Amino acid sequence: MRRAIELSRAKMQANEGGPFGAVIVKDGKVIAEGWNCVTSRNDPTAHAEVVAIRAACDALETFELRGCEIYTSCEPCPMCLASIYWARIDRMYYANSRDDAAAIDFDDEWLYREVALDIDKRNLPTERMMAGDAVEVFREWAQKPDKVSY
């Protein structure tokens, strides 16, 4: 956790992004680090946890991180939390809370509420299109004998 906090400070002071850092550990060894790179990479998905997950998957040459733990300087936003689940990380540790983040204008509470709504009740105008064409690809995937399940 100390390293995650150090990254959050150092990269924030270097103007690489917001004050967030993350470290992924496997078998007691750090295998990847990440920090918020949203503004330095012009990438709204480059949150510390996502950057660390990408680096860990590259380092381990895998798309899942079973057997790993993540240490993050702040309770993850909904996108990062979902990424941690999708990566199948075994355990998460965090320092600052989402309330601490909200107090410095990183308030994700609206997003927590938004994703819980039915799709037609969300603020983002959404319209379903070409479902018949798209479902054909899903049917093909279901029958694909050499698919890599995940």
mmCIF file of C-alpha atoms in Angstrom:
data_model
loop_
_atom_site.group_PDB
_atom_site.id
_atom_site.type_symbol
_atom_site.label_atom_id
_atom_site.label_comp_id
_atom_site.label_asym_id
_atom_site.label_seq_id
_atom_site.Cartn_x
_atom_site.Cartn_y
_atom_site.Cartn_z
ATOM 1 C CA MET A 1 0.000 0.000 0.000
ATOM 2 C CA ARG A 2 2.873 2.320 0.764
ATOM 3 C CA ARG A 3 4.048 2.005 -2.865
ATOM 4 C CA ALA A 4 0.553 2.735 -4.211
ATOM 5 C CA ILE A 5 0.419 5.895 -2.120
ATOM 6 C CA GLU A 6 3.950 6.890 -3.192
ATOM 7 C CA LEU A 7 2.927 6.490 -6.848
ATOM 8 C CA SER A 8 -0.203 8.567 -6.303
ATOM 9 C CA ARG A 9 1.867 11.424 -4.899
ATOM 10 C CA ALA A 10 4.824 11.255 -7.316
ATOM 11 C CA LYS A 11 2.752 11.024 -10.494
ATOM 12 C CA MET A 12 0.307 13.690 -9.294
ATOM 13 C CA GLN A 13 3.225 16.025 -8.555
ATOM 14 C CA ALA A 14 4.636 15.247 -12.028
ATOM 15 C CA ASN A 15 1.281 16.319 -13.551
ATOM 16 C CA GLU A 16 0.687 12.889 -15.066
ATOM 17 C CA GLY A 17 -2.866 12.749 -13.733
ATOM 18 C CA GLY A 18 -4.932 12.661 -10.575
ATOM 19 C CA PRO A 19 -3.686 11.518 -7.162
ATOM 20 C CA PHE A 20 -4.239 7.780 -7.571
ATOM 21 C CA GLY A 21 -1.848 4.824 -7.557
ATOM 22 C CA ALA A 22 -2.185 1.039 -7.652
ATOM 23 C CA VAL A 23 0.094 -1.963 -7.260
ATOM 24 C CA ILE A 24 -0.602 -5.594 -8.156
ATOM 25 C CA VAL A 25 1.134 -8.312 -6.174
ATOM 26 C CA LYS A 26 1.435 -12.044 -6.797
ATOM 27 C CA ASP A 27 3.067 -14.438 -4.354
ATOM 28 C CA GLY A 28 4.328 -11.495 -2.299
ATOM 29 C CA LYS A 29 6.078 -9.868 -5.275
ATOM 30 C CA VAL A 30 5.059 -6.648 -7.046
ATOM 31 C CA ILE A 31 4.339 -7.546 -10.661
ATOM 32 C CA ALA A 32 2.812 -4.281 -11.860
ATOM 33 C CA GLU A 33 2.249 -0.665 -10.932
ATOM 34 C CA GLY A 34 -0.198 1.881 -12.238
ATOM 35 C CA TRP A 35 -1.084 5.483 -11.682
ATOM 36 C CA ASN A 36 -3.713 7.817 -13.013
ATOM 37 C CA CYS A 37 -2.744 8.828 -16.568
ATOM 38 C CA VAL A 38 -6.064 10.285 -17.698
ATOM 39 C CA THR A 39 -4.752 13.735 -18.592
ATOM 40 C CA SER A 40 -1.224 12.755 -19.643
ATOM 41 C CA ARG A 41 -2.476 10.059 -22.068
ATOM 42 C CA ASN A 42 -5.730 11.760 -23.028
ATOM 43 C CA ASP A 43 -7.444 8.527 -22.018
ATOM 44 C CA PRO A 44 -10.450 8.650 -19.691
ATOM 45 C CA THR A 45 -10.007 4.928 -18.955
ATOM 46 C CA ALA A 46 -6.379 5.279 -17.790
ATOM 47 C CA HIS A 47 -7.197 5.107 -14.088
ATOM 48 C CA ALA A 48 -4.507 3.704 -11.791
ATOM 49 C CA GLU A 49 -6.198 0.339 -11.324
ATOM 50 C CA VAL A 50 -6.839 -0.183 -15.052
ATOM 51 C CA VAL A 51 -3.262 0.815 -15.923
ATOM 52 C CA ALA A 52 -1.951 -1.628 -13.295
ATOM 53 C CA ILE A 53 -4.227 -4.434 -14.511
ATOM 54 C CA ARG A 54 -3.051 -3.939 -18.103
ATOM 55 C CA ALA A 55 0.593 -3.978 -16.997
ATOM 56 C CA ALA A 56 0.078 -7.089 -14.848
ATOM 57 C CA CYS A 57 -1.635 -8.963 -17.667
ATOM 58 C CA ASP A 58 1.226 -8.016 -20.003
ATOM 59 C CA ALA A 59 3.825 -9.102 -17.441
ATOM 60 C CA LEU A 60 2.125 -12.438 -16.770
ATOM 61 C CA GLU A 61 0.975 -12.926 -20.384
ATOM 62 C CA THR A 62 -2.576 -13.698 -19.328
ATOM 63 C CA PHE A 63 -6.012 -12.087 -19.395
ATOM 64 C CA GLU A 64 -6.889 -12.967 -15.810
ATOM 65 C CA LEU A 65 -5.123 -12.275 -12.551
ATOM 66 C CA ARG A 66 -6.174 -15.106 -10.257
ATOM 67 C CA GLY A 67 -3.709 -15.411 -7.409
ATOM 68 C CA CYS A 68 -3.075 -11.656 -7.390
ATOM 69 C CA GLU A 69 -3.955 -8.875 -4.981
ATOM 70 C CA ILE A 70 -4.379 -5.199 -5.759
ATOM 71 C CA TYR A 71 -3.394 -2.340 -3.475
ATOM 72 C CA THR A 72 -4.977 0.930 -4.500
ATOM 73 C CA SER A 73 -4.587 4.342 -2.936
ATOM 74 C CA CYS A 74 -8.338 4.946 -3.174
ATOM 75 C CA GLU A 75 -11.532 2.920 -3.216
ATOM 76 C CA PRO A 76 -12.070 2.213 -6.924
ATOM 77 C CA CYS A 77 -14.633 3.942 -9.102
ATOM 78 C CA PRO A 78 -17.273 1.710 -10.745
ATOM 79 C CA MET A 79 -15.161 1.249 -13.917
ATOM 80 C CA CYS A 80 -12.089 0.195 -11.944
ATOM 81 C CA LEU A 81 -14.073 -2.008 -9.602
ATOM 82 C CA ALA A 82 -15.619 -3.790 -12.575
ATOM 83 C CA SER A 83 -12.144 -4.180 -14.110
ATOM 84 C CA ILE A 84 -10.860 -5.735 -10.880
ATOM 85 C CA TYR A 85 -13.730 -8.214 -10.956
ATOM 86 C CA TRP A 86 -13.221 -8.978 -14.677
ATOM 87 C CA ALA A 87 -9.508 -9.567 -14.036
ATOM 88 C CA ARG A 88 -10.491 -12.028 -11.297
ATOM 89 C CA ILE A 89 -8.109 -10.512 -8.763
ATOM 90 C CA ASP A 90 -8.343 -12.421 -5.470
ATOM 91 C CA ARG A 91 -8.316 -9.533 -3.012
ATOM 92 C CA MET A 92 -8.380 -5.747 -2.937
ATOM 93 C CA TYR A 93 -6.920 -3.354 -0.373
ATOM 94 C CA TYR A 94 -7.593 0.400 -0.484
ATOM 95 C CA ALA A 95 -6.568 3.512 1.463
ATOM 96 C CA ASN A 96 -8.735 6.591 0.747
ATOM 97 C CA SER A 97 -12.492 6.052 0.579
ATOM 98 C CA ARG A 98 -14.807 7.191 -2.193
ATOM 99 C CA ASP A 99 -16.055 9.846 0.240
ATOM 100 C CA ASP A 100 -12.473 11.108 0.617
ATOM 101 C CA ALA A 101 -12.258 11.297 -3.188
ATOM 102 C CA ALA A 102 -15.576 13.124 -3.425
ATOM 103 C CA ALA A 103 -14.274 15.711 -0.958
ATOM 104 C CA ILE A 104 -11.608 16.709 -3.534
ATOM 105 C CA ASP A 105 -14.029 16.701 -6.503
ATOM 106 C CA PHE A 106 -13.592 13.093 -7.660
ATOM 107 C CA ASP A 107 -17.213 12.183 -6.965
ATOM 108 C CA ASP A 108 -18.358 8.956 -8.591
ATOM 109 C CA GLU A 109 -21.566 8.609 -6.614
ATOM 110 C CA TRP A 110 -23.643 9.677 -9.638
ATOM 111 C CA LEU A 111 -22.098 6.828 -11.633
ATOM 112 C CA TYR A 112 -22.799 4.269 -8.911
ATOM 113 C CA ARG A 113 -26.451 5.374 -9.054
ATOM 114 C CA GLU A 114 -26.571 5.571 -12.851
ATOM 115 C CA VAL A 115 -25.363 2.033 -13.571
ATOM 116 C CA ALA A 116 -27.965 0.618 -11.190
ATOM 117 C CA LEU A 117 -30.804 2.105 -13.260
ATOM 118 C CA ASP A 118 -32.628 0.339 -16.064
ATOM 119 C CA ILE A 119 -31.064 1.312 -19.387
ATOM 120 C CA ASP A 120 -34.067 3.444 -20.399
ATOM 121 C CA LYS A 121 -33.884 5.428 -17.153
ATOM 122 C CA ARG A 122 -30.222 6.488 -17.491
ATOM 123 C CA ASN A 123 -29.112 9.999 -18.436
ATOM 124 C CA LEU A 124 -27.220 8.740 -21.495
ATOM 125 C CA PRO A 125 -29.614 8.562 -24.461
ATOM 126 C CA THR A 126 -29.438 4.962 -25.660
ATOM 127 C CA GLU A 127 -31.024 3.201 -28.614
ATOM 128 C CA ARG A 128 -30.750 -0.449 -29.593
ATOM 129 C CA MET A 129 -29.905 -1.065 -33.257
ATOM 130 C CA MET A 130 -29.323 -4.043 -35.565
ATOM 131 C CA ALA A 131 -29.885 -6.620 -32.804
ATOM 132 C CA GLY A 132 -30.677 -9.338 -35.348
ATOM 133 C CA ASP A 133 -27.365 -8.880 -37.163
ATOM 134 C CA ALA A 134 -25.395 -8.703 -33.947
ATOM 135 C CA VAL A 135 -26.965 -11.812 -32.414
ATOM 136 C CA GLU A 136 -25.731 -13.821 -35.403
ATOM 137 C CA VAL A 137 -22.164 -13.125 -34.277
ATOM 138 C CA PHE A 138 -23.083 -14.327 -30.774
ATOM 139 C CA ARG A 139 -24.559 -17.514 -32.225
ATOM 140 C CA GLU A 140 -21.366 -18.070 -34.178
ATOM 141 C CA TRP A 141 -19.300 -17.555 -31.011
ATOM 142 C CA ALA A 142 -21.451 -20.068 -29.114
ATOM 143 C CA GLN A 143 -20.637 -22.701 -31.767
ATOM 144 C CA LYS A 144 -16.958 -21.781 -32.236
ATOM 145 C CA PRO A 145 -14.948 -24.890 -31.303
ATOM 146 C CA ASP A 146 -11.599 -23.112 -30.809
ATOM 147 C CA LYS A 147 -12.809 -20.172 -28.717
ATOM 148 C CA VAL A 148 -10.915 -19.141 -25.604
ATOM 149 C CA SER A 149 -13.518 -18.858 -22.871
ATOM 150 C CA TYR A 150 -13.138 -16.192 -20.220
#
